[in-house]
Every structure is written in structure tokens, then in C-alpha cells.
Amino acid sequence: MTYLPVGVAFAVVVAIGLIVGSFLNVCIYRIPRKQSIVWPASRCAACERPLAWFENLPILSYAALRGRCRTCGTGISIRYPIVELVTGAAFAFDFLAFGPTPLFLVRALFACAMIVLFAIDLEHQLLPNVITLPGIAFGFLASLLLPPGPVMSLAGIAAGGGLLWLIIEVWLRLRGVEAMGFGDVKMLAMIGAFLGLKLTILTFILSSLMGGVIGVILIATRRGGMGTALPYGTMLAMAAFIASVAGERLIDWYVHLYL
Ligand SMILES: [Zn+2]
């Protein structure tokens, strides 16, 4: 194969990622507000004027409008272009890892779910059931045909959900507070369904490390104490994406350090 078709395929994948990212912005805004994600068409969040097609282009519209609504002049959140760029990048990493395969489609869909959960948890401290519960079912169904296979998928659901449930119970007995919400339990069960047992354990370890590092940075820069760290779902989302595209290589690398 020559380089040109690979380059073209890559560009198409990134472009699709940017467009999908634009739809993820709709999900991020509407799901916590219990609005339909398919109707009505996109509109300005401030003046509610429906957007023209040229105001709906990923990245380009935000740049052309300089981040303001054409009618009411209200600032458009920087979250919109960021989510579009992150989705384009996530599709690129998934395509690098899996190439043009069915597993690429499943993992790209998984990345979309992680991006939406990250953004909603960051803003609302909420991990909606309408994403996590169907996510558990879909991850398991996909595993009937694709990695990690149905046995490892079920083990991932049990370990991911069970581990966080146990932490909540133990913390509640010892300290009398909830260490995290049950949204986190369902989210790690969903991650288990898609990625299987091994990568779910890796996700848990990576998310704990991130939580520690980010907590230390926040305290060191005096931006807040222990209580103001990022919600745990945002850490799970980042860790699960890393595990989904590079988990096997990370585990190999780590094992070789000690063998
Ligand atoms: Zn407006």
C-alpha cells in the first residue's frame, strides 16, 4: 500500500471525528437537561435562534464567528471547539491503533461515550444512566464477536462495578461518607464491558494515579484543597481512553521493566 491512500483515509477519519464531535456537543448540552438529542436542530443557547448550516461546521464556524452568536453576540463556550478537536484526535488515535476494522468502530464509539461522560461529569458532577447502562449492554454484545470476548467482558463488568462498589461500602463504614457516586460504579462496569478484565484493572490504576497527581498539582498551586479535585468520572474517562488505545502496550512495557 502506498502512503497516499493511508493519508487520505486518515484525513477522512479525522474529519468524521470533528463532525461527530459537533454532535457530542449537542449530547453534552442536552442530556443533563433531559432534552431530546435529535430534535430540534442546533440553536444558540442564549437567544435560541436556530443555527444556519454554516454556523454548524466544526471548528471553522467557531473561528469564523470569533466565538460569538451572530444575532445576540453572546459568547459561545470554548467547550464546543475543544470537544470537536478532542473527538477528531480520539478517532485518529483509535485508527492508528486498530486500522480500518470493526474493532475501530466499537472503540471510536467507546471514545465518544468517554468524551460525553467526561464533559457532563466536569460540569454537572453527573454520569447519566442513559449512557452508562446501555453502554454496559452494548459493550457486552460487541464482545460476542470482538475482543475482549464475552467471558472477559463479563469479568470486566463484575470487577469494574464490584471494585468501586466495595470501595464505597468500606469508605462508608470507616469514614461515614460516600467516596464516590454510583454513577462511577456503573461507568467502570461499562468500561469493563468494552475493554475486559485486564484493561479495566489498568484503567482503575491509571485513574487513581491521575487523581493523585492532579490533586497534588491543585494543592501545590493553591487552587484548592482535597475537596476541589476533578470529579472521579473525568479521571475514569481519560484513563479508559488511554487503556483502550495503548493498554496492551503499557502492560507489556511495565512487565518488561521487572522481568
Ligand atoms: Zn444568540
XYZ file of C-alpha atoms and ligand atoms in Angstrom:
260
model
C 0.000 0.000 0.000
C 1.289 3.478 -0.847
C 1.236 6.377 1.551
C -1.373 8.408 -0.303
C -4.441 6.183 0.393
C -3.367 5.846 4.038
C -3.074 9.628 4.327
C -6.465 10.129 2.687
C -8.115 7.522 4.931
C -6.578 9.224 7.965
C -7.833 12.670 6.882
C -11.334 11.260 6.325
C -11.316 9.625 9.780
C -10.272 12.902 11.468
C -12.902 14.878 9.504
C -15.613 12.398 10.576
C -14.313 12.728 14.149
C -14.719 16.530 14.022
C -18.314 16.195 12.735
C -19.158 13.543 15.350
C -17.609 15.855 17.977
C -20.065 18.537 16.919
C -22.914 16.065 17.654
C -21.293 15.134 21.003
C -21.560 18.826 21.965
C -25.327 18.543 21.466
C -25.399 15.417 23.700
C -23.264 17.132 26.381
C -25.584 20.138 26.496
C -28.943 18.350 26.236
C -28.624 15.002 28.085
C -28.211 16.546 31.595
C -31.124 18.897 30.769
C -33.256 15.893 29.755
C -33.821 17.278 26.241
C -34.012 15.251 23.019
C -30.654 14.917 21.249
C -32.270 14.656 17.769
C -34.912 17.410 17.864
C -34.959 20.383 17.469
C -31.945 21.368 15.323
C -28.992 23.153 16.971
C -29.704 26.639 18.248
C -27.964 29.429 20.155
C -28.115 28.549 23.869
C -28.767 32.247 24.728
C -31.222 33.645 22.130
C -32.468 30.248 20.865
C -32.245 31.228 17.192
C -31.792 28.062 15.079
C -28.293 27.886 13.585
C -27.691 28.061 9.820
C -25.682 25.228 8.253
C -22.564 27.433 8.020
C -22.741 28.124 11.781
C -22.683 24.381 12.469
C -19.324 23.485 10.911
C -16.881 22.016 13.412
C -14.017 24.377 14.422
C -14.469 26.577 11.284
C -17.706 28.210 12.460
C -16.330 28.957 15.920
C -13.239 30.560 14.342
C -15.230 32.487 11.717
C -17.753 33.793 14.283
C -14.884 34.537 16.707
C -16.762 32.614 19.395
C -19.891 34.807 19.387
C -23.519 34.308 18.303
C -24.190 36.233 15.057
C -27.508 37.626 16.365
C -27.267 38.204 20.113
C -23.479 38.398 20.434
C -23.403 36.052 23.437
C -20.079 34.230 23.809
C -20.068 30.594 22.668
C -18.366 28.283 25.164
C -14.793 27.297 24.273
C -16.013 23.768 25.134
C -17.509 23.433 21.614
C -14.293 23.603 19.566
C -12.366 21.720 22.283
C -14.802 18.772 22.212
C -14.642 18.746 18.383
C -10.820 18.737 18.362
C -10.600 16.082 21.098
C -13.047 13.838 19.208
C -11.060 14.248 15.972
C -7.856 13.367 17.866
C -9.509 10.380 19.593
C -10.651 8.993 16.216
C -7.089 9.453 14.905
C -5.571 7.513 17.846
C -8.169 4.738 17.505
C -7.467 4.497 13.752
C -3.715 4.286 14.456
C -4.319 1.511 16.988
C -6.903 -0.593 15.126
C -6.872 0.438 11.433
C -9.968 0.006 9.266
C -11.554 -2.789 11.344
C -14.873 -3.402 13.163
C -12.976 -3.004 16.451
C -12.076 0.561 15.377
C -15.794 1.407 15.094
C -16.566 -0.061 18.529
C -13.624 1.715 20.188
C -14.437 5.026 18.436
C -17.982 4.763 19.799
C -16.499 3.983 23.236
C -14.284 7.088 22.972
C -17.392 9.185 22.166
C -19.107 7.889 25.320
C -15.998 8.709 27.409
C -15.835 12.268 25.998
C -19.529 12.906 26.742
C -19.253 11.426 30.274
C -16.094 13.478 30.934
C -17.745 16.764 29.933
C -21.047 16.126 31.759
C -19.269 14.968 34.946
C -16.983 18.025 34.843
C -19.901 20.443 34.557
C -22.707 18.713 36.482
C -20.936 16.056 38.659
C -23.272 13.565 36.995
C -22.778 10.365 34.961
C -26.186 9.785 33.304
C -27.691 6.271 33.321
C -28.887 6.803 29.737
C -25.226 6.492 28.698
C -23.735 4.021 31.186
C -26.489 1.360 31.295
C -26.944 0.921 27.500
C -23.122 1.170 27.364
C -22.777 -1.940 29.554
C -25.208 -3.870 27.297
C -23.618 -2.693 24.043
C -20.066 -3.394 25.228
C -21.056 -6.944 26.142
C -22.907 -7.539 22.833
C -19.889 -6.304 20.828
C -17.648 -8.655 22.836
C -19.605 -11.651 21.477
C -17.793 -11.066 18.156
C -14.774 -8.914 19.023
C -12.084 -8.574 21.729
C -12.074 -8.914 24.712
C -14.597 -11.775 24.179
C -17.746 -12.411 26.263
C -16.052 -14.093 29.255
C -13.528 -11.276 29.764
C -16.271 -8.695 29.147
C -18.444 -10.196 31.913
C -15.386 -10.389 34.193
C -14.698 -6.717 33.407
C -18.275 -5.708 34.274
C -18.145 -7.621 37.572
C -14.656 -6.423 38.545
C -15.176 -2.797 37.461
C -18.564 -2.400 39.123
C -17.721 -4.631 42.102
C -14.440 -2.913 42.936
C -15.912 0.603 43.147
C -19.000 -0.671 44.966
C -16.701 -2.264 47.560
C -14.721 0.981 47.946
C -17.971 2.923 48.525
C -19.158 0.393 51.145
C -15.818 0.256 53.016
C -15.415 4.050 52.959
C -18.977 4.475 54.209
C -18.324 2.135 57.187
C -14.930 3.656 58.048
C -15.487 7.353 57.398
C -19.262 7.717 57.180
C -19.064 9.453 53.772
C -19.591 8.289 50.206
C -16.189 8.120 48.489
C -17.853 8.454 45.084
C -21.259 8.129 43.478
C -22.949 5.060 41.991
C -22.565 6.747 38.591
C -18.848 5.907 38.881
C -19.715 2.258 39.654
C -21.864 1.969 36.509
C -19.256 3.819 34.439
C -16.412 1.426 35.378
C -18.775 -1.528 34.759
C -19.368 -0.092 31.258
C -15.615 0.290 30.748
C -15.266 -3.351 31.843
C -17.876 -4.458 29.290
C -15.970 -2.807 26.413
C -12.352 -3.430 27.470
C -12.419 -6.655 29.504
C -10.915 -7.547 32.868
C -7.221 -6.729 32.295
C -7.691 -3.243 30.793
C -10.346 -2.419 33.419
C -7.834 -3.037 36.194
C -5.340 -0.892 34.252
C -7.996 1.847 33.948
C -8.565 1.784 37.708
C -4.818 2.050 38.428
C -4.291 4.865 35.862
C -7.310 6.804 37.161
C -6.027 6.549 40.748
C -2.564 7.769 39.680
C -4.143 10.687 37.764
C -6.309 11.547 40.755
C -3.216 11.668 42.963
C -1.130 13.724 40.516
C -3.919 16.209 39.756
C -4.733 16.515 43.468
C -1.096 17.326 44.260
C -0.937 19.914 41.443
C -4.125 21.605 42.664
C -2.833 21.765 46.235
C 0.695 22.862 45.182
C -0.667 25.674 43.015
C -3.070 26.580 45.833
C -6.025 26.230 43.510
C -7.898 24.217 46.092
C -7.712 21.616 48.828
C -8.519 17.914 48.714
C -12.206 18.579 48.191
C -11.964 20.509 44.933
C -10.187 17.937 42.740
C -11.768 16.909 39.421
C -14.739 14.541 39.723
C -13.651 10.883 39.557
C -15.640 10.200 36.350
C -13.372 12.611 34.419
C -10.313 10.629 35.567
C -12.008 7.328 34.641
C -12.813 8.689 31.157
C -9.204 9.743 30.449
C -7.741 6.535 31.900
C -10.196 4.312 29.985
C -9.370 6.008 26.676
C -5.618 5.526 27.255
C -6.231 1.878 28.204
C -8.418 1.328 25.126
C -5.816 2.522 22.592
C -2.500 1.710 24.328
C -3.342 -0.580 27.264
C -1.754 -3.768 25.918
C 1.486 -1.903 25.087
C 1.537 -0.183 28.504
C 1.167 -3.526 30.271
C 3.911 -5.120 28.099
C 6.246 -2.207 28.803
C 5.585 -2.374 32.547
C 6.074 -6.149 32.703
C 9.408 -5.878 30.839
C 10.669 -3.347 33.368
C 10.570 -6.057 36.012
C 11.363 -9.255 34.056
Zn -27.698 34.012 20.172
